[in-house]
């Protein structure tokens, strides 16, 4: 029922679950910069730490503090940069 | 740097990290009732879903909705009951 997802040789890891027919993950991003592609649209909420985010094709890095969220369109990609481990909730919309 | 922790045959799983010299995990509790012992004191924050919690030795179950937190003393134990998958942040105090 729960899944363990490993990306970038373990530098990003998450636990996947489903509730009310919707998929979500909670995970941690180690310090570094990583690129994620999306299938469907996603909402990312920072639950601990902070994250810099840039949508692919965009110039601007945005800063998201703990407690804030951002949404990413489906069939797109985004870059994240963490200066310290950052925990998140990712909801597939 | 990140760790994957598995409890209760995979029904509770978490990703562990450290920031500012403090340990924390983000994880998911599958539906069911589980008992956790503590080493040091912990703060649990519900990041998605909801959780019923009872401290060992206490009679009362308390309900914690998403966005709320509770703290558990060190060298103690608590029971959690999830009716649907519940995501949490656990900070070791």
mmCIF file of C-alpha atoms in Angstrom:
data_model
loop_
_atom_site.group_PDB
_atom_site.id
_atom_site.type_symbol
_atom_site.label_atom_id
_atom_site.label_comp_id
_atom_site.label_asym_id
_atom_site.label_seq_id
_atom_site.Cartn_x
_atom_site.Cartn_y
_atom_site.Cartn_z
ATOM 1 C CA UNK A 1 0.000 0.000 0.000
ATOM 2 C CA UNK A 2 2.822 2.400 0.870
ATOM 3 C CA UNK A 3 5.677 2.695 -1.618
ATOM 4 C CA UNK A 4 9.287 3.779 -1.221
ATOM 5 C CA UNK A 5 10.564 5.883 -4.093
ATOM 6 C CA UNK A 6 14.258 6.616 -4.626
ATOM 7 C CA UNK A 7 15.634 9.223 -7.036
ATOM 8 C CA UNK A 8 19.087 10.578 -7.821
ATOM 9 C CA UNK A 9 20.935 7.745 -6.090
ATOM 10 C CA UNK A 10 19.027 8.277 -2.871
ATOM 11 C CA UNK A 11 19.371 12.036 -2.664
ATOM 12 C CA UNK A 12 15.602 12.392 -3.018
ATOM 13 C CA UNK A 13 13.403 9.783 -1.378
ATOM 14 C CA UNK A 14 9.695 9.627 -0.722
ATOM 15 C CA UNK A 15 6.908 7.454 0.657
ATOM 16 C CA UNK A 16 3.874 7.183 -1.602
ATOM 17 C CA UNK A 17 0.300 6.702 -0.470
ATOM 18 C CA UNK A 18 -3.238 7.073 -1.707
ATOM 19 C CA UNK A 19 -6.274 8.578 0.008
ATOM 20 C CA UNK A 20 -9.708 9.277 -1.385
ATOM 21 C CA UNK A 21 -8.511 7.953 -4.717
ATOM 22 C CA UNK A 22 -5.736 10.544 -4.948
ATOM 23 C CA UNK A 23 -2.011 9.822 -4.899
ATOM 24 C CA UNK A 24 0.478 11.747 -2.824
ATOM 25 C CA UNK A 25 3.986 11.387 -1.475
ATOM 26 C CA UNK A 26 5.941 12.751 1.449
ATOM 27 C CA UNK A 27 9.649 12.994 0.919
ATOM 28 C CA UNK A 28 12.942 14.673 1.537
ATOM 29 C CA UNK A 29 15.295 16.459 -0.857
ATOM 30 C CA UNK A 30 18.962 16.383 0.174
ATOM 31 C CA UNK A 31 21.110 19.473 -0.463
ATOM 32 C CA UNK A 32 21.681 19.917 -4.186
ATOM 33 C CA UNK A 33 19.869 20.770 -7.398
ATOM 34 C CA UNK A 34 17.535 18.315 -9.100
ATOM 35 C CA UNK A 35 15.181 18.253 -12.079
ATOM 36 C CA UNK A 36 11.771 16.605 -11.915
ATOM 37 C CA UNK A 37 9.395 15.935 -14.766
ATOM 38 C CA UNK A 38 5.664 15.793 -14.147
ATOM 39 C CA UNK A 39 3.024 13.496 -15.558
ATOM 40 C CA UNK A 40 -0.076 15.190 -14.196
ATOM 41 C CA UNK A 41 -0.228 18.460 -12.310
ATOM 42 C CA UNK A 42 1.264 18.477 -8.797
ATOM 43 C CA UNK A 43 1.038 20.613 -5.698
ATOM 44 C CA UNK A 44 4.204 20.686 -3.593
ATOM 45 C CA UNK A 45 3.996 21.870 0.015
ATOM 46 C CA UNK A 46 7.171 22.492 2.017
ATOM 47 C CA UNK A 47 6.727 20.810 5.405
ATOM 48 C CA UNK A 48 10.229 21.395 6.815
ATOM 49 C CA UNK A 49 13.105 23.513 5.543
ATOM 50 C CA UNK A 50 12.912 25.624 2.400
ATOM 51 C CA UNK A 51 13.297 25.187 -1.345
ATOM 52 C CA UNK A 52 14.278 27.213 -4.384
ATOM 53 C CA UNK A 53 12.206 26.317 -7.436
ATOM 54 C CA UNK A 54 12.387 27.166 -11.129
ATOM 55 C CA UNK A 55 9.988 25.937 -13.782
ATOM 56 C CA UNK A 56 11.736 24.611 -16.865
ATOM 57 C CA UNK A 57 11.673 27.279 -19.526
ATOM 58 C CA UNK A 58 11.478 30.043 -16.917
ATOM 59 C CA UNK A 59 14.337 32.249 -15.784
ATOM 60 C CA UNK A 60 13.323 33.036 -12.243
ATOM 61 C CA UNK A 61 14.081 30.996 -9.151
ATOM 62 C CA UNK A 62 11.367 31.362 -6.534
ATOM 63 C CA UNK A 63 11.929 30.757 -2.846
ATOM 64 C CA UNK A 64 9.423 28.657 -0.884
ATOM 65 C CA UNK A 65 9.649 28.663 2.890
ATOM 66 C CA UNK A 66 8.241 25.992 5.184
ATOM 67 C CA UNK A 67 4.453 26.022 5.125
ATOM 68 C CA UNK A 68 4.173 27.376 1.584
ATOM 69 C CA UNK A 69 3.089 25.565 -1.585
ATOM 70 C CA UNK A 70 3.509 25.770 -5.320
ATOM 71 C CA UNK A 71 1.819 24.015 -8.196
ATOM 72 C CA UNK A 72 3.441 22.579 -11.294
ATOM 73 C CA UNK A 73 1.547 21.922 -14.532
ATOM 74 C CA UNK A 74 1.284 18.431 -15.950
ATOM 75 C CA UNK A 75 3.697 17.307 -18.671
ATOM 76 C CA UNK A 76 6.251 19.887 -17.592
ATOM 77 C CA UNK A 77 9.423 19.951 -15.537
ATOM 78 C CA UNK A 78 10.876 21.953 -12.708
ATOM 79 C CA UNK A 79 14.189 22.364 -10.947
ATOM 80 C CA UNK A 80 14.563 22.408 -7.186
ATOM 81 C CA UNK A 81 17.560 23.567 -5.180
ATOM 82 C CA UNK A 82 17.892 22.784 -1.504
ATOM 83 C CA UNK A 83 20.615 24.261 0.674
ATOM 84 C CA UNK A 84 19.728 21.944 3.541
ATOM 85 C CA UNK A 85 17.455 18.882 3.635
ATOM 86 C CA UNK A 86 13.936 19.920 2.717
ATOM 87 C CA UNK A 87 10.807 17.870 3.469
ATOM 88 C CA UNK A 88 7.740 18.119 1.289
ATOM 89 C CA UNK A 89 4.258 16.820 0.620
ATOM 90 C CA UNK A 90 3.549 16.252 -3.082
ATOM 91 C CA UNK A 91 -0.104 15.907 -4.075
ATOM 92 C CA UNK A 92 -0.995 14.713 -7.544
ATOM 93 C CA UNK A 93 -3.891 16.862 -8.678
ATOM 94 C CA UNK B 1 22.388 11.010 4.349
ATOM 95 C CA UNK B 2 18.690 10.198 3.959
ATOM 96 C CA UNK B 3 17.447 6.979 5.527
ATOM 97 C CA UNK B 4 14.463 4.769 4.780
ATOM 98 C CA UNK B 5 12.784 3.387 7.882
ATOM 99 C CA UNK B 6 10.261 0.545 7.754
ATOM 100 C CA UNK B 7 8.022 -0.483 10.650
ATOM 101 C CA UNK B 8 5.201 -2.978 11.084
ATOM 102 C CA UNK B 9 5.965 -4.880 7.878
ATOM 103 C CA UNK B 10 5.827 -1.710 5.812
ATOM 104 C CA UNK B 11 2.615 -0.304 7.226
ATOM 105 C CA UNK B 12 4.551 2.655 8.608
ATOM 106 C CA UNK B 13 7.447 4.011 6.574
ATOM 107 C CA UNK B 14 9.505 7.161 6.844
ATOM 108 C CA UNK B 15 12.450 9.041 5.378
ATOM 109 C CA UNK B 16 14.926 10.320 7.941
ATOM 110 C CA UNK B 17 17.042 13.439 7.648
ATOM 111 C CA UNK B 18 19.041 15.844 9.745
ATOM 112 C CA UNK B 19 19.143 19.622 9.680
ATOM 113 C CA UNK B 20 20.852 22.024 12.027
ATOM 114 C CA UNK B 21 22.062 19.046 14.019
ATOM 115 C CA UNK B 22 18.500 17.855 14.690
ATOM 116 C CA UNK B 23 16.980 14.630 13.410
ATOM 117 C CA UNK B 24 13.542 14.406 11.860
ATOM 118 C CA UNK B 25 11.513 12.078 9.682
ATOM 119 C CA UNK B 26 8.615 12.421 7.297
ATOM 120 C CA UNK B 27 6.467 9.361 6.942
ATOM 121 C CA UNK B 28 3.133 7.753 6.342
ATOM 122 C CA UNK B 29 0.983 5.599 8.631
ATOM 123 C CA UNK B 30 -1.279 3.143 6.803
ATOM 124 C CA UNK B 31 -4.761 2.466 8.195
ATOM 125 C CA UNK B 32 -4.506 0.545 11.463
ATOM 126 C CA UNK B 33 -3.373 0.908 15.047
ATOM 127 C CA UNK B 34 0.294 0.953 15.992
ATOM 128 C CA UNK B 35 2.412 1.455 19.111
ATOM 129 C CA UNK B 36 5.583 3.528 19.081
ATOM 130 C CA UNK B 37 8.153 3.838 21.819
ATOM 131 C CA UNK B 38 10.231 7.003 22.138
ATOM 132 C CA UNK B 39 13.878 7.486 22.971
ATOM 133 C CA UNK B 40 13.952 11.247 23.324
ATOM 134 C CA UNK B 41 10.982 13.590 23.186
ATOM 135 C CA UNK B 42 9.276 13.986 19.809
ATOM 136 C CA UNK B 43 6.944 16.454 18.135
ATOM 137 C CA UNK B 44 4.593 14.920 15.577
ATOM 138 C CA UNK B 45 2.876 17.191 13.045
ATOM 139 C CA UNK B 46 0.109 15.842 10.816
ATOM 140 C CA UNK B 47 0.846 16.978 7.258
ATOM 141 C CA UNK B 48 -1.929 15.103 5.432
ATOM 142 C CA UNK B 49 -4.899 13.168 6.778
ATOM 143 C CA UNK B 50 -5.683 12.814 10.477
ATOM 144 C CA UNK B 51 -4.641 10.657 13.409
ATOM 145 C CA UNK B 52 -6.043 9.391 16.699
ATOM 146 C CA UNK B 53 -3.408 9.286 19.434
ATOM 147 C CA UNK B 54 -3.288 7.868 22.938
ATOM 148 C CA UNK B 55 -0.308 8.068 25.268
ATOM 149 C CA UNK B 56 0.514 4.759 26.918
ATOM 150 C CA UNK B 57 -0.886 4.761 30.426
ATOM 151 C CA UNK B 58 -3.588 7.247 29.451
ATOM 152 C CA UNK B 59 -7.223 6.445 28.769
ATOM 153 C CA UNK B 60 -8.139 9.138 26.292
ATOM 154 C CA UNK B 61 -7.737 9.038 22.542
ATOM 155 C CA UNK B 62 -7.140 12.504 21.097
ATOM 156 C CA UNK B 63 -7.883 13.435 17.512
ATOM 157 C CA UNK B 64 -5.301 15.391 15.507
ATOM 158 C CA UNK B 65 -6.349 16.896 12.202
ATOM 159 C CA UNK B 66 -4.024 17.896 9.389
ATOM 160 C CA UNK B 67 -1.899 20.865 10.378
ATOM 161 C CA UNK B 68 -1.931 20.098 14.108
ATOM 162 C CA UNK B 69 0.883 18.761 16.286
ATOM 163 C CA UNK B 70 1.403 16.864 19.495
ATOM 164 C CA UNK B 71 4.437 16.170 21.596
ATOM 165 C CA UNK B 72 5.420 12.904 23.239
ATOM 166 C CA UNK B 73 7.808 12.686 26.211
ATOM 167 C CA UNK B 74 11.061 10.780 25.942
ATOM 168 C CA UNK B 75 11.241 7.183 27.194
ATOM 169 C CA UNK B 76 7.519 6.741 26.784
ATOM 170 C CA UNK B 77 5.164 5.178 24.268
ATOM 171 C CA UNK B 78 2.072 6.145 22.348
ATOM 172 C CA UNK B 79 -0.557 4.489 20.219
ATOM 173 C CA UNK B 80 -1.727 5.879 16.901
ATOM 174 C CA UNK B 81 -4.828 4.892 14.963
ATOM 175 C CA UNK B 82 -5.291 5.951 11.347
ATOM 176 C CA UNK B 83 -8.541 5.382 9.472
ATOM 177 C CA UNK B 84 -6.910 6.375 6.168
ATOM 178 C CA UNK B 85 -3.246 6.907 5.301
ATOM 179 C CA UNK B 86 -1.840 9.730 7.414
ATOM 180 C CA UNK B 87 1.341 11.664 6.618
ATOM 181 C CA UNK B 88 3.415 13.216 9.378
ATOM 182 C CA UNK B 89 6.571 15.102 10.217
ATOM 183 C CA UNK B 90 8.322 13.787 13.333
ATOM 184 C CA UNK B 91 10.896 16.085 14.930
ATOM 185 C CA UNK B 92 13.200 14.738 17.609
ATOM 186 C CA UNK B 93 13.418 17.436 20.260
#
